[in-house]
PDB file of C-alpha atoms and ligand atoms in Angstrom:
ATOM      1  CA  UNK Y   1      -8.741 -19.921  12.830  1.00  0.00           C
ATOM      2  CA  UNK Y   2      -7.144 -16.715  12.286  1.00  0.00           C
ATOM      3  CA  UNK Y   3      -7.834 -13.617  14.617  1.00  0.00           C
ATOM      4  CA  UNK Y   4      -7.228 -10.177  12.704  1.00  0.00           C
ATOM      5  CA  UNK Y   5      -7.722  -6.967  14.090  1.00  0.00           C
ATOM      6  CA  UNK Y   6      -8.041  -3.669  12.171  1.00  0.00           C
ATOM      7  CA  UNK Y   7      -6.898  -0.352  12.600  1.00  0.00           C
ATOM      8  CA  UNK Y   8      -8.919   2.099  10.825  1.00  0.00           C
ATOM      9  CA  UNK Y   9     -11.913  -0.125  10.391  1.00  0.00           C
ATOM     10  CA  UNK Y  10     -14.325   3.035   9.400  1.00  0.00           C
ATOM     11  CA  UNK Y  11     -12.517   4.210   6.430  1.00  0.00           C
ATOM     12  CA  UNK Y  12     -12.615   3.153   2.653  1.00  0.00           C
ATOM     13  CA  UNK Y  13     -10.463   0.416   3.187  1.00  0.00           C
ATOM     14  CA  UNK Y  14     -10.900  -0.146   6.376  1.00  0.00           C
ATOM     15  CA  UNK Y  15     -14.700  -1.533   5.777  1.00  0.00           C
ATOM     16  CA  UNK Y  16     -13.895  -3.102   2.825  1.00  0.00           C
ATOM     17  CA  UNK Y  17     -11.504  -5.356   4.446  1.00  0.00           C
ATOM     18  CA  UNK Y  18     -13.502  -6.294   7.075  1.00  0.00           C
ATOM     19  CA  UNK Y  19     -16.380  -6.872   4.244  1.00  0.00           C
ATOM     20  CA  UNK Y  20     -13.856  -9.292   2.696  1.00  0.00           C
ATOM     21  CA  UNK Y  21     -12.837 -11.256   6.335  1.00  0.00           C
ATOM     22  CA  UNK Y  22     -16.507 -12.203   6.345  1.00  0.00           C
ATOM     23  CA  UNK Y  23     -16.081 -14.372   3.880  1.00  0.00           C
ATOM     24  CA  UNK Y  24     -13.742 -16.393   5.039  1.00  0.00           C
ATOM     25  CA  UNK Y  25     -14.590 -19.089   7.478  1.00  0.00           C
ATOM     26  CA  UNK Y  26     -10.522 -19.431   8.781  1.00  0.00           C
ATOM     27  CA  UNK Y  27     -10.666 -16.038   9.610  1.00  0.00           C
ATOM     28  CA  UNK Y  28     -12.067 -13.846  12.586  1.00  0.00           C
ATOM     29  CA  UNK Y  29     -12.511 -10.472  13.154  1.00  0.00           C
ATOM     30  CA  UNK Y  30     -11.629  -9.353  16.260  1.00  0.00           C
ATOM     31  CA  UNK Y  31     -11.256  -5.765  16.961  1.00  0.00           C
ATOM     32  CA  UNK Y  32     -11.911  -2.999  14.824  1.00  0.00           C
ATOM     33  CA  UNK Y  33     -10.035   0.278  15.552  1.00  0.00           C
ATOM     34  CA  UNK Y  34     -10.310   3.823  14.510  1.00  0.00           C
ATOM     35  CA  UNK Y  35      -9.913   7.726  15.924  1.00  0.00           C
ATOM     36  CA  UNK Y  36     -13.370   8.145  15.079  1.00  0.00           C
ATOM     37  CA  UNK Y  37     -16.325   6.650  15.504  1.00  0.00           C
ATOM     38  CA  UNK Y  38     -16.055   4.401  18.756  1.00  0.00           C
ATOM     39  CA  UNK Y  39     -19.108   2.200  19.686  1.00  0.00           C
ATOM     40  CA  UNK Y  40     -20.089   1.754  16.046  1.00  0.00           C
ATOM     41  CA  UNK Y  41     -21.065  -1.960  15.566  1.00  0.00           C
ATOM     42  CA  UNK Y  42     -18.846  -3.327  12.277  1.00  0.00           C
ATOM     43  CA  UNK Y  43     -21.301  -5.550   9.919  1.00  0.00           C
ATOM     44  CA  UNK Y  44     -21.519  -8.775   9.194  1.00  0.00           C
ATOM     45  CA  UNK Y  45     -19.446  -9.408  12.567  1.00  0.00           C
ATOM     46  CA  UNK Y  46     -20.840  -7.411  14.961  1.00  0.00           C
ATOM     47  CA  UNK Y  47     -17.206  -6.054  16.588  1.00  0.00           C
ATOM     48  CA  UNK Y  48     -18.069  -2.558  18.347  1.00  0.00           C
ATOM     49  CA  UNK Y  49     -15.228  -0.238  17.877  1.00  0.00           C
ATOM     50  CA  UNK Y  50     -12.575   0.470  19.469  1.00  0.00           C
ATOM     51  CA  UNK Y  51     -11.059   4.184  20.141  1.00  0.00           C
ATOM     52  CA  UNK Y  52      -7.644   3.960  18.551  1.00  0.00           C
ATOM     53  CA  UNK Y  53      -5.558   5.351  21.784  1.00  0.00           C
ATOM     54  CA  UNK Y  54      -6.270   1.642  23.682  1.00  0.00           C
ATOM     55  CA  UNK Y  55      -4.695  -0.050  20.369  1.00  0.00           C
ATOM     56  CA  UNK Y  56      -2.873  -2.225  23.162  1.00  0.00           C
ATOM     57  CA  UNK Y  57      -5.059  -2.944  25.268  1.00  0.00           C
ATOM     58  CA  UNK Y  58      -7.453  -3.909  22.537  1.00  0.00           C
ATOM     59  CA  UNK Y  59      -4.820  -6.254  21.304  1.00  0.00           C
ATOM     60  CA  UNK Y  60      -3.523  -7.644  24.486  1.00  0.00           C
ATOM     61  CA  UNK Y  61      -7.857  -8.646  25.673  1.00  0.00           C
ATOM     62  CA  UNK Y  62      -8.314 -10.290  21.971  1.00  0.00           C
ATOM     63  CA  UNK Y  63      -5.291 -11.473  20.907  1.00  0.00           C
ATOM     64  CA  UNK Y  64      -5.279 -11.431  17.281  1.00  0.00           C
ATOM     65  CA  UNK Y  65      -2.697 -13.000  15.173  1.00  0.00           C
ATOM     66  CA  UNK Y  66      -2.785 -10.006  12.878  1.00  0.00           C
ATOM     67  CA  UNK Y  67      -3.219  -6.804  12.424  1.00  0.00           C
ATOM     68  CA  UNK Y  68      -4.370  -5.045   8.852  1.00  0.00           C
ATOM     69  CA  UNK Y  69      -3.908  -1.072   9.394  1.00  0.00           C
ATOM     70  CA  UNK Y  70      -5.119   1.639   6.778  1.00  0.00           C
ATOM     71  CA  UNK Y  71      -4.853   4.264   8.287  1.00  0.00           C
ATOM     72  CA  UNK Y  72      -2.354   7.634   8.077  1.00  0.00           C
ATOM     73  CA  UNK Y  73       1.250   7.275   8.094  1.00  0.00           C
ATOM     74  CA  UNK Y  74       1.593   8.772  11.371  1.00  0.00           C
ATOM     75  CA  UNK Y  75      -1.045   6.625  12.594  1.00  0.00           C
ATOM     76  CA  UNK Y  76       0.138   3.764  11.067  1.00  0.00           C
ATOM     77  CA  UNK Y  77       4.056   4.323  12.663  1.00  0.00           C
ATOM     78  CA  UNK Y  78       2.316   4.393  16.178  1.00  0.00           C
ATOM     79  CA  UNK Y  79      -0.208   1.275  15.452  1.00  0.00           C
ATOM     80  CA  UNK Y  80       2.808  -1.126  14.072  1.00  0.00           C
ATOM     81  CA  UNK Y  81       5.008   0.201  17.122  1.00  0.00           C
ATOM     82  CA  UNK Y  82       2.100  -1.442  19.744  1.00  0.00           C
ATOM     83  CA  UNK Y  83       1.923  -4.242  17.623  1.00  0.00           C
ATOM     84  CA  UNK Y  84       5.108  -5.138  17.010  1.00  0.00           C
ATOM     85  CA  UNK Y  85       5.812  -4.904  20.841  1.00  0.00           C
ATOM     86  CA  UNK Y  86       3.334  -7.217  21.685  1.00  0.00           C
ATOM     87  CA  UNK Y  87       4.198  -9.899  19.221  1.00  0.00           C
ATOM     88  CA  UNK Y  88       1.079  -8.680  16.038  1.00  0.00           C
ATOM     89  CA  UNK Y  89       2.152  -9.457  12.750  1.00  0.00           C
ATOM     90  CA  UNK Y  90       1.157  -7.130  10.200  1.00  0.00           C
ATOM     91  CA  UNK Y  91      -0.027  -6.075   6.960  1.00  0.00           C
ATOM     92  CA  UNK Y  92       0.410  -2.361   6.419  1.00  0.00           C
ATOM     93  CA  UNK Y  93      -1.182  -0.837   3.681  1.00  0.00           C
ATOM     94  CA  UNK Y  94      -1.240   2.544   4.244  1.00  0.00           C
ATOM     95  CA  UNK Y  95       1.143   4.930   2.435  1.00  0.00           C
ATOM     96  CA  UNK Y  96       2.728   8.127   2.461  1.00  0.00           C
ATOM     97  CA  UNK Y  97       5.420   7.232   5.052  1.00  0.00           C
ATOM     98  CA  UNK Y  98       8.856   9.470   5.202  1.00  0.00           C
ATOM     99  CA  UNK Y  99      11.826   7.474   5.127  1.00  0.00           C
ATOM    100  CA  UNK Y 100      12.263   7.943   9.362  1.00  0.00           C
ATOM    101  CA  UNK Y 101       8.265   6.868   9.576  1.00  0.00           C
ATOM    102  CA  UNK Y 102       9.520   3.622   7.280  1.00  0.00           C
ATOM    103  CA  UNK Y 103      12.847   2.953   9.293  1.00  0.00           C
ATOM    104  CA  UNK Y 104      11.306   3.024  12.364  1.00  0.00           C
ATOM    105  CA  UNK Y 105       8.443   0.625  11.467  1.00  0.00           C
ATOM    106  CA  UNK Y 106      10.721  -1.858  10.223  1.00  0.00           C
ATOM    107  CA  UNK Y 107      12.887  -1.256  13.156  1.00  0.00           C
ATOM    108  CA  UNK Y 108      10.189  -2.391  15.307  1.00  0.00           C
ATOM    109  CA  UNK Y 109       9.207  -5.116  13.076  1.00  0.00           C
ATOM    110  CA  UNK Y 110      12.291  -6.725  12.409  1.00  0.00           C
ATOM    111  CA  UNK Y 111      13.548  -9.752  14.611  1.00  0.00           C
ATOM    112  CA  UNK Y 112      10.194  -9.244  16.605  1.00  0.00           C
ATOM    113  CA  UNK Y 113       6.938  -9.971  14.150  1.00  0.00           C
ATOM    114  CA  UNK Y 114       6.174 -10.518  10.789  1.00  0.00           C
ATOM    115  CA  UNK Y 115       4.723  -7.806   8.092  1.00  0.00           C
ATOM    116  CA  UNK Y 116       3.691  -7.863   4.837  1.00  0.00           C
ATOM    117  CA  UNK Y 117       4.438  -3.741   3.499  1.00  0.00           C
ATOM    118  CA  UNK Y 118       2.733  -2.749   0.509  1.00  0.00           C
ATOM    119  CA  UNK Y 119       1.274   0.447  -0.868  1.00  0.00           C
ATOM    120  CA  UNK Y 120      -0.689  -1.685  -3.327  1.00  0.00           C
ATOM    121  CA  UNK Y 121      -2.317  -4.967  -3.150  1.00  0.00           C
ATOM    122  CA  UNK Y 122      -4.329  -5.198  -6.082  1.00  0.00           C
ATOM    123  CA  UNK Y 123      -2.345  -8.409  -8.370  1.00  0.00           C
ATOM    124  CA  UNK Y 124      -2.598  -6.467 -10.887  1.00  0.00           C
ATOM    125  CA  UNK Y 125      -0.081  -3.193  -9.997  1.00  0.00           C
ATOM    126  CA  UNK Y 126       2.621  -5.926  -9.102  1.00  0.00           C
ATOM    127  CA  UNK Y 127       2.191  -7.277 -12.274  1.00  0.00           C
ATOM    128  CA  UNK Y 128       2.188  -3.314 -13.682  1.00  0.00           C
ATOM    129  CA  UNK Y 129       5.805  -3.209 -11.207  1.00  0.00           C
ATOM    130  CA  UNK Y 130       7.446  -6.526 -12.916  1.00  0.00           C
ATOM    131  CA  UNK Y 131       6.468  -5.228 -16.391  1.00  0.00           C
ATOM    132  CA  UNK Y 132       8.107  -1.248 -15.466  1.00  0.00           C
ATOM    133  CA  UNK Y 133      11.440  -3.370 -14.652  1.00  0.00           C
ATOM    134  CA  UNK Y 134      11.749  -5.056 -17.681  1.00  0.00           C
ATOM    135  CA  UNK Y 135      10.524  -1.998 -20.124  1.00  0.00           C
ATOM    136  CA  UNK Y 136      12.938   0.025 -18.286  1.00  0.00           C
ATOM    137  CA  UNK Y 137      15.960  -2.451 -18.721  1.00  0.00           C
ATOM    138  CA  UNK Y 138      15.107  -2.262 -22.223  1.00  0.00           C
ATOM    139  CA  UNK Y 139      14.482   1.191 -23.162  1.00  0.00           C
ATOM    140  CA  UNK Y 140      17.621   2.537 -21.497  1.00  0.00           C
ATOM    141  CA  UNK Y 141      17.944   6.508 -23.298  1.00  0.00           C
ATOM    142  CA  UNK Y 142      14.028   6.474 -23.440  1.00  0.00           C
ATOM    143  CA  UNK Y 143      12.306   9.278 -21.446  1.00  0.00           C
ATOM    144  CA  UNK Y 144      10.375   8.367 -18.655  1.00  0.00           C
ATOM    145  CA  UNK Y 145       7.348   9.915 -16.933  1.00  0.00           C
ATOM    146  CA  UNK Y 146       5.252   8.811 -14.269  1.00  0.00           C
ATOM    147  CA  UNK Y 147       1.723  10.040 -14.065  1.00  0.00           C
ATOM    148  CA  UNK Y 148      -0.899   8.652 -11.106  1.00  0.00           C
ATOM    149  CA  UNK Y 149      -4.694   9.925 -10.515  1.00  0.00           C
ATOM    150  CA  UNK Y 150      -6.451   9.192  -7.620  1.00  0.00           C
ATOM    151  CA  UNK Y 151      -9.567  10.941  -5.906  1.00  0.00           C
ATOM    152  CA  UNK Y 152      -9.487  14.011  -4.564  1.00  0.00           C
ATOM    153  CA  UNK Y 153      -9.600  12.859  -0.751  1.00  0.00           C
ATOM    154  CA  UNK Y 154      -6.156  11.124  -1.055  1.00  0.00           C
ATOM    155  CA  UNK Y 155      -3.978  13.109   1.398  1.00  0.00           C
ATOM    156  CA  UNK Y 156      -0.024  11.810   0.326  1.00  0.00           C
ATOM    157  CA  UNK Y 157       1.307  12.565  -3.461  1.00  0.00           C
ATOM    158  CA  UNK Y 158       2.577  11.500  -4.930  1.00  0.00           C
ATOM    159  CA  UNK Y 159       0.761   7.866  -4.427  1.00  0.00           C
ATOM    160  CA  UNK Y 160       2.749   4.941  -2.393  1.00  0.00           C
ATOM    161  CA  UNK Y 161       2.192   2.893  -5.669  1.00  0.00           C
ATOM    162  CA  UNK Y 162       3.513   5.387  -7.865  1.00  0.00           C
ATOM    163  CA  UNK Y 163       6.881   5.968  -5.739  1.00  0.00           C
ATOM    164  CA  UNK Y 164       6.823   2.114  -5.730  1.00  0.00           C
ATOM    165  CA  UNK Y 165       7.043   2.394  -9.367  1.00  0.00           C
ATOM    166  CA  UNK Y 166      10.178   5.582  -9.484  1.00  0.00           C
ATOM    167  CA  UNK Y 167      12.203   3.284  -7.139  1.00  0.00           C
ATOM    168  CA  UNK Y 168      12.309  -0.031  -9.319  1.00  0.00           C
ATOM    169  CA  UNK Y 169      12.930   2.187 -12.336  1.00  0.00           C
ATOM    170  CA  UNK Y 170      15.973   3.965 -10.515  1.00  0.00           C
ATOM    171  CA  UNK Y 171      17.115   0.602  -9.824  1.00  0.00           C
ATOM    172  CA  UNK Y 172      17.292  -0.382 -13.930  1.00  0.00           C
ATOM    173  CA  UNK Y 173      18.246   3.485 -14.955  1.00  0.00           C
ATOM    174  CA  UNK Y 174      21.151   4.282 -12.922  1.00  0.00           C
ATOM    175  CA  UNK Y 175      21.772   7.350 -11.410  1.00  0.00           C
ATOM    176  CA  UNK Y 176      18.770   9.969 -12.571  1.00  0.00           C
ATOM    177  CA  UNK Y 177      16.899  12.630 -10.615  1.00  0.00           C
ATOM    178  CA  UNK Y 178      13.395  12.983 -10.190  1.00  0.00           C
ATOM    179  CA  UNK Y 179      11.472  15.781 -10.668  1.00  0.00           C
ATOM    180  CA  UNK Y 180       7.560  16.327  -9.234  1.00  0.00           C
ATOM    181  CA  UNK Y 181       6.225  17.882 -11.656  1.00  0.00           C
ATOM    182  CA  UNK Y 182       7.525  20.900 -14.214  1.00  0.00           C
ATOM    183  CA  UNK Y 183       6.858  24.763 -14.331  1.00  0.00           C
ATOM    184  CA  UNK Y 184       8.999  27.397 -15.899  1.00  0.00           C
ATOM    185  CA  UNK Y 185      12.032  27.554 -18.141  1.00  0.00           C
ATOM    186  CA  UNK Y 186      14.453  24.473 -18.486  1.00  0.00           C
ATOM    187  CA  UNK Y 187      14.981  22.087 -20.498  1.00  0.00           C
ATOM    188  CA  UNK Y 188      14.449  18.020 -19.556  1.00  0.00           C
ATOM    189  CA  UNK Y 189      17.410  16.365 -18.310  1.00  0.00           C
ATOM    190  CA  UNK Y 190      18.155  12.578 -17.062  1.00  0.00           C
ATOM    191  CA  UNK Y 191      15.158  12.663 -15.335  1.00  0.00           C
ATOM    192  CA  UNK Y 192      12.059  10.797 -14.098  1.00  0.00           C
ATOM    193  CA  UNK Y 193       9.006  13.547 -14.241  1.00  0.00           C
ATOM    194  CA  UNK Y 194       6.229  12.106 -11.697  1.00  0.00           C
ATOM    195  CA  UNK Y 195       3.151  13.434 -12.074  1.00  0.00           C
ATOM    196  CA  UNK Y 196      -0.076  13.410  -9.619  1.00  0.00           C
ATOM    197  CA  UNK Y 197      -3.611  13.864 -10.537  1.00  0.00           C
ATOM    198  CA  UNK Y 198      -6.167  14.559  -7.819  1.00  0.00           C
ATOM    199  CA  UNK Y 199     -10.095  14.683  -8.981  1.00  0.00           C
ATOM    200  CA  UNK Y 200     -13.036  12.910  -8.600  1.00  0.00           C
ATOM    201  CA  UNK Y 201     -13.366  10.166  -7.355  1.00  0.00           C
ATOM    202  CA  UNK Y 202     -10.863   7.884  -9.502  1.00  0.00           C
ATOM    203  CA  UNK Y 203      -9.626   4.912  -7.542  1.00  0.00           C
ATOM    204  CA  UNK Y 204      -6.676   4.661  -8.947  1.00  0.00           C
ATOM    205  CA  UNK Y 205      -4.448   4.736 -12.286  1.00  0.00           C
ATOM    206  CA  UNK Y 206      -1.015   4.455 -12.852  1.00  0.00           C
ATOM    207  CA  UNK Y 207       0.960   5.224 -16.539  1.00  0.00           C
ATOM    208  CA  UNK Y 208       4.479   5.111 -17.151  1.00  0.00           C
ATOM    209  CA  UNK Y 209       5.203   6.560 -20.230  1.00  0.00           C
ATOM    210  CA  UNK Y 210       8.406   5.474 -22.151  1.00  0.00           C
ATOM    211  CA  UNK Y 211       9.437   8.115 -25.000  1.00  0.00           C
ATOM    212  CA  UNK Y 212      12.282   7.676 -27.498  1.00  0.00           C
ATOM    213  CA  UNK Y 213      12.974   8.627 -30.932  1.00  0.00           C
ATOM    214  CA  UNK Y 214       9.978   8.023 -33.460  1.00  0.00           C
ATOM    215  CA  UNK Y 215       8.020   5.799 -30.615  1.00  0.00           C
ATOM    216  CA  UNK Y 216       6.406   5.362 -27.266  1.00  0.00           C
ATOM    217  CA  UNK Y 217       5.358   2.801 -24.716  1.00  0.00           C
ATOM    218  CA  UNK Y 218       2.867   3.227 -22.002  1.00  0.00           C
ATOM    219  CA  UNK Y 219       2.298   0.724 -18.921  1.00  0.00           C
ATOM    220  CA  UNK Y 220      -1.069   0.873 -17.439  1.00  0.00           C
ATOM    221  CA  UNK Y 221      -2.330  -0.202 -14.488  1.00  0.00           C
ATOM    222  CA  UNK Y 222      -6.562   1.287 -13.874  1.00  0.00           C
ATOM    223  CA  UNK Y 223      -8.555   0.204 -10.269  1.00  0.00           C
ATOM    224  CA  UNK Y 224     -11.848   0.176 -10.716  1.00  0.00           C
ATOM    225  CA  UNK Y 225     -13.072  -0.539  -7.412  1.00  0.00           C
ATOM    226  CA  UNK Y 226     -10.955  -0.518  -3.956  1.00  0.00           C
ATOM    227  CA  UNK Y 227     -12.250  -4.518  -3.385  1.00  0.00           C
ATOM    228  CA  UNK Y 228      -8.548  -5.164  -5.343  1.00  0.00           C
ATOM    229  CA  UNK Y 229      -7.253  -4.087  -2.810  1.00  0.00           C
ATOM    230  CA  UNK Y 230      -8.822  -5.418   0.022  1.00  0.00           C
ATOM    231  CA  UNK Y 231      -9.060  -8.901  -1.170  1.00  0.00           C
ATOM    232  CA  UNK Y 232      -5.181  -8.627  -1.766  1.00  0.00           C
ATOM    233  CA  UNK Y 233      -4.503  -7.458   2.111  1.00  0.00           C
ATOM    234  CA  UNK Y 234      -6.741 -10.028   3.436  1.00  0.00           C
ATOM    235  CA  UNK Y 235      -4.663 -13.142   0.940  1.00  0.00           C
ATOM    236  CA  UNK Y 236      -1.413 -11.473   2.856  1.00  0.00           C
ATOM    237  CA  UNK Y 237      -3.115 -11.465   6.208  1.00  0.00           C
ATOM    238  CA  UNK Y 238      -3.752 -15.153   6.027  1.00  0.00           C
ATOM    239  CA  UNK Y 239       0.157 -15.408   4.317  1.00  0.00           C
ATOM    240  CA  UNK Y 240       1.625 -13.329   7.045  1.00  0.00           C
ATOM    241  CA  UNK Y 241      -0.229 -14.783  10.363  1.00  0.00           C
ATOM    242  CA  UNK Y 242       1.964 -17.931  10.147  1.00  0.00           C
ATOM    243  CA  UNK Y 243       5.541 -16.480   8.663  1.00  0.00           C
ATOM    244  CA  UNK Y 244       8.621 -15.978  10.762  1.00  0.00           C
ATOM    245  CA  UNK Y 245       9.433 -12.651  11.524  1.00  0.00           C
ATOM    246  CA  UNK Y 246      11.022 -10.362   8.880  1.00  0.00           C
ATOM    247  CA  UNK Y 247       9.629  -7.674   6.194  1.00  0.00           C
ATOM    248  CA  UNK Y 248       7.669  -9.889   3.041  1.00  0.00           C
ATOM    249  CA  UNK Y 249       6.142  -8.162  -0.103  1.00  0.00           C
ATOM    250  CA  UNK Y 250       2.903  -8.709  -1.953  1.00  0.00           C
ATOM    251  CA  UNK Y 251       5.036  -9.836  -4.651  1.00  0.00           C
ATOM    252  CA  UNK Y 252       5.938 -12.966  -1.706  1.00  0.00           C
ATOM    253  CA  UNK Y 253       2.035 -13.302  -0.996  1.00  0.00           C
ATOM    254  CA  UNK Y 254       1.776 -13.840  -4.749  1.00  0.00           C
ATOM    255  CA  UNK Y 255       3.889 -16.022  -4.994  1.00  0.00           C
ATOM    256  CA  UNK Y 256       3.076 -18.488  -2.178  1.00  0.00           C
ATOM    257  CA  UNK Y 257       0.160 -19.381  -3.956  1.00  0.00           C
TER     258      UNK Y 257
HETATM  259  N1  NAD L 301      -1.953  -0.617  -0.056  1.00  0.00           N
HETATM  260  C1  NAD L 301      -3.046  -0.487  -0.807  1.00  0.00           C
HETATM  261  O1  NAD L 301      -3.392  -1.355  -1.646  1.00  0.00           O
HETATM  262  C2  NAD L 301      -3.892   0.731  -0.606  1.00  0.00           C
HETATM  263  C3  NAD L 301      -5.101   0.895  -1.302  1.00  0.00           C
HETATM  264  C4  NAD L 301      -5.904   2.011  -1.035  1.00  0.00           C
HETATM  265  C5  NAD L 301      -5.495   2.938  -0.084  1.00  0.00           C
HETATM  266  N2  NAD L 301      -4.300   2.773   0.543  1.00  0.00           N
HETATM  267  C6  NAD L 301      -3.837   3.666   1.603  1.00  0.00           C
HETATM  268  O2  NAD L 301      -4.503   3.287   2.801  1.00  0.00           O
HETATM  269  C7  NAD L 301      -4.660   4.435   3.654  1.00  0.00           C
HETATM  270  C8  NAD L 301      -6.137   4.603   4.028  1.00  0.00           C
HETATM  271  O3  NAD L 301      -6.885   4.855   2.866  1.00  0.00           O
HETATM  272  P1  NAD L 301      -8.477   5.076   2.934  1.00  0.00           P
HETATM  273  O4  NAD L 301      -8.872   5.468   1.567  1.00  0.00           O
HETATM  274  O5  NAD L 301      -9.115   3.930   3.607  1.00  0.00           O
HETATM  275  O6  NAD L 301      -8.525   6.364   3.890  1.00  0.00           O
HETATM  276  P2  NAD L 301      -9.740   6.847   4.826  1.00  0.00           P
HETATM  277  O7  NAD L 301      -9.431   8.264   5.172  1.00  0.00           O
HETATM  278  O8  NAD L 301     -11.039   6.501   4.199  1.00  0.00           O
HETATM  279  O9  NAD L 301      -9.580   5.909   6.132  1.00  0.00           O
HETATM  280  C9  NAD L 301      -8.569   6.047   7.085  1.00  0.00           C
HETATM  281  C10 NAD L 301      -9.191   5.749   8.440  1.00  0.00           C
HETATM  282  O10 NAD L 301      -8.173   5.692   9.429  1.00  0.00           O
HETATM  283  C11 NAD L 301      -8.687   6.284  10.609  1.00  0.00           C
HETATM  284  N3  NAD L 301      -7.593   6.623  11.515  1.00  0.00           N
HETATM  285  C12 NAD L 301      -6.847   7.751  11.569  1.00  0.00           C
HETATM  286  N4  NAD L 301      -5.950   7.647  12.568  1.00  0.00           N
HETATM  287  C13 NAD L 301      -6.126   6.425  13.138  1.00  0.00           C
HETATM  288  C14 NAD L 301      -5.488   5.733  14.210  1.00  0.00           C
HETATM  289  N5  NAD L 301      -4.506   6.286  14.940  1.00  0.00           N
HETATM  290  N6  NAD L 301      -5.901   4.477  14.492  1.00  0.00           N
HETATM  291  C15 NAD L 301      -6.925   3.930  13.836  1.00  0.00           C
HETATM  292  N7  NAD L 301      -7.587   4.536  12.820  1.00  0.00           N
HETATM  293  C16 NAD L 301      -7.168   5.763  12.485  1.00  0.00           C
HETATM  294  C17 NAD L 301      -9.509   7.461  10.092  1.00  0.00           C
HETATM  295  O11 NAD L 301     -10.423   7.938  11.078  1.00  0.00           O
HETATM  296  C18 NAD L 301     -10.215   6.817   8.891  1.00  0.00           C
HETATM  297  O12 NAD L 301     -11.435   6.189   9.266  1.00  0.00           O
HETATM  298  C19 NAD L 301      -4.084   5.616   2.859  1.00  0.00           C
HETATM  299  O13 NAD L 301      -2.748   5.805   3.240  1.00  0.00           O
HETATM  300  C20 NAD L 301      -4.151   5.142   1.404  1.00  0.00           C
HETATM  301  O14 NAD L 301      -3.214   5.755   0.566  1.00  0.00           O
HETATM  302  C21 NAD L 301      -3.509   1.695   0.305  1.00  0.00           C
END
């Protein structure tokens, strides 16, 4: 059996997750956390929640062998911290994180626990990443643009997934600025234009747009529904609770099958 406890168990991901652990009979719920909402009984399981500030002590009296947090990035920092210390792997999906939020989460990871970091789980947007490396390998002088939408509660822009996306195009492009979004006079450079769209309620799309002379090429990636996402960070829960400590990818999850 595998104990998992979750950190922002009231929010959109949050109870989707735990929706998804029910189905599972290897795997136990066994705390729910959030800054809201303590007391609130969690369905199918029947976990009361926890107030996020006794994170530890919620960890240390059920000992799970995981922790899934979707949460805030500043949340998030704090909750992998506590869990880290006391020996939790992980599966962080939250997003938004500055680069001292990220080192010092994998600071405390590394050497101690085992994560799985990803600021999408859905099978399909690391499919979307594998097929951005290659297209952008190929279509060297082509101009690229990256343009998300997501609803209009999202708090970061642009999205984890869509950064995800600048970074393994940087890698096949060289040296090339990025620019969030345009306004005024000037004309485009070597540049990535990212682009975020909030409205709605849209779960989640992702284009990269590849322009060159006479042509273009769009990659696509469209959620429908947020269960993607939670069935994803429940496979890596169940990939991670076992692994020896160090920082995997969903694109390790996937591949583990
Ligand atoms: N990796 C992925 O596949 C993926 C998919 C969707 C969303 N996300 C990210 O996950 C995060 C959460 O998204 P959401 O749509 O569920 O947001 P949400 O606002 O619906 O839920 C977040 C929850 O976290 C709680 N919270 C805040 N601080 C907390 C703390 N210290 N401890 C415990 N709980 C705390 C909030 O009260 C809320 O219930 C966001 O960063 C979002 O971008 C990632």
């Amino acid at each position: 059996m595998i104990k998992v406890a979750v950190t922002g168990a009231l929010g959109r991901m949050g109870t989707l997750v735990i929706q998804e652990l029910s189905k599972f009979d290897d795997l136990q719920l066994v705390a729910g956390l959030d800054a809201v909402g303590a007391g609130k009984t969690l369905q199918p399981s029947g976990v009361i929640v926890s107030d996020a500030s006794v994170l530890q002590k919620v960890l240390a009296s059920t000992k799970p062998d995981v922790l899934i947090d979707f949460t805030v990035a500043s949340a998030a920092v704090e909750n992998v911290c506590s869990a880290a210390e006391m020996g939790v792997n992980l599966v962080v999906g939250t997003t938004g994180f500055s680069q001292e939020q990220l080192s010092k989460m994998k600071g405390a990871i590394e050497g101690n626990v085992a994560a799985v970091i990803s600021p999408n789980f859905g099978v399909g947007v690391n499919v979307f990443w594998k097929l951005l490396a290659e297209a952008a390998k190929a279509l060297k002088d082509y101009d690229i643009e990256v343009i998300e939408a997501h609803h209009n509660q999202k708090k970061d822009a642009p999205s984890g997934t869509a950064m995800a996306a600048v970074d393994i195009l940087k890698k096949a492009q060289g040296e090339v600025e990025i620019i969030h979004g345009r306004e005024g006079i000037r004309l485009r450079g070597k540049e990535i234009g990212v682009h975020a769209v909030r409205a709605g309620d849209i779960v989640g799309d992702h284009t990269v747009l590849f322009a060159g002379p006479g042509e273009r090429l769009e990659i696509k990636h469209q959620a429908h529904s947020r269960t993607a996402f939670a069935s994803g960070a429940v496979r890596a829960a169940r990939y991670v609770a076992k692994k020896s400590p160090g920082i995997y990818s969903m694109a390790d999850v996937l591949e583990s099958r």
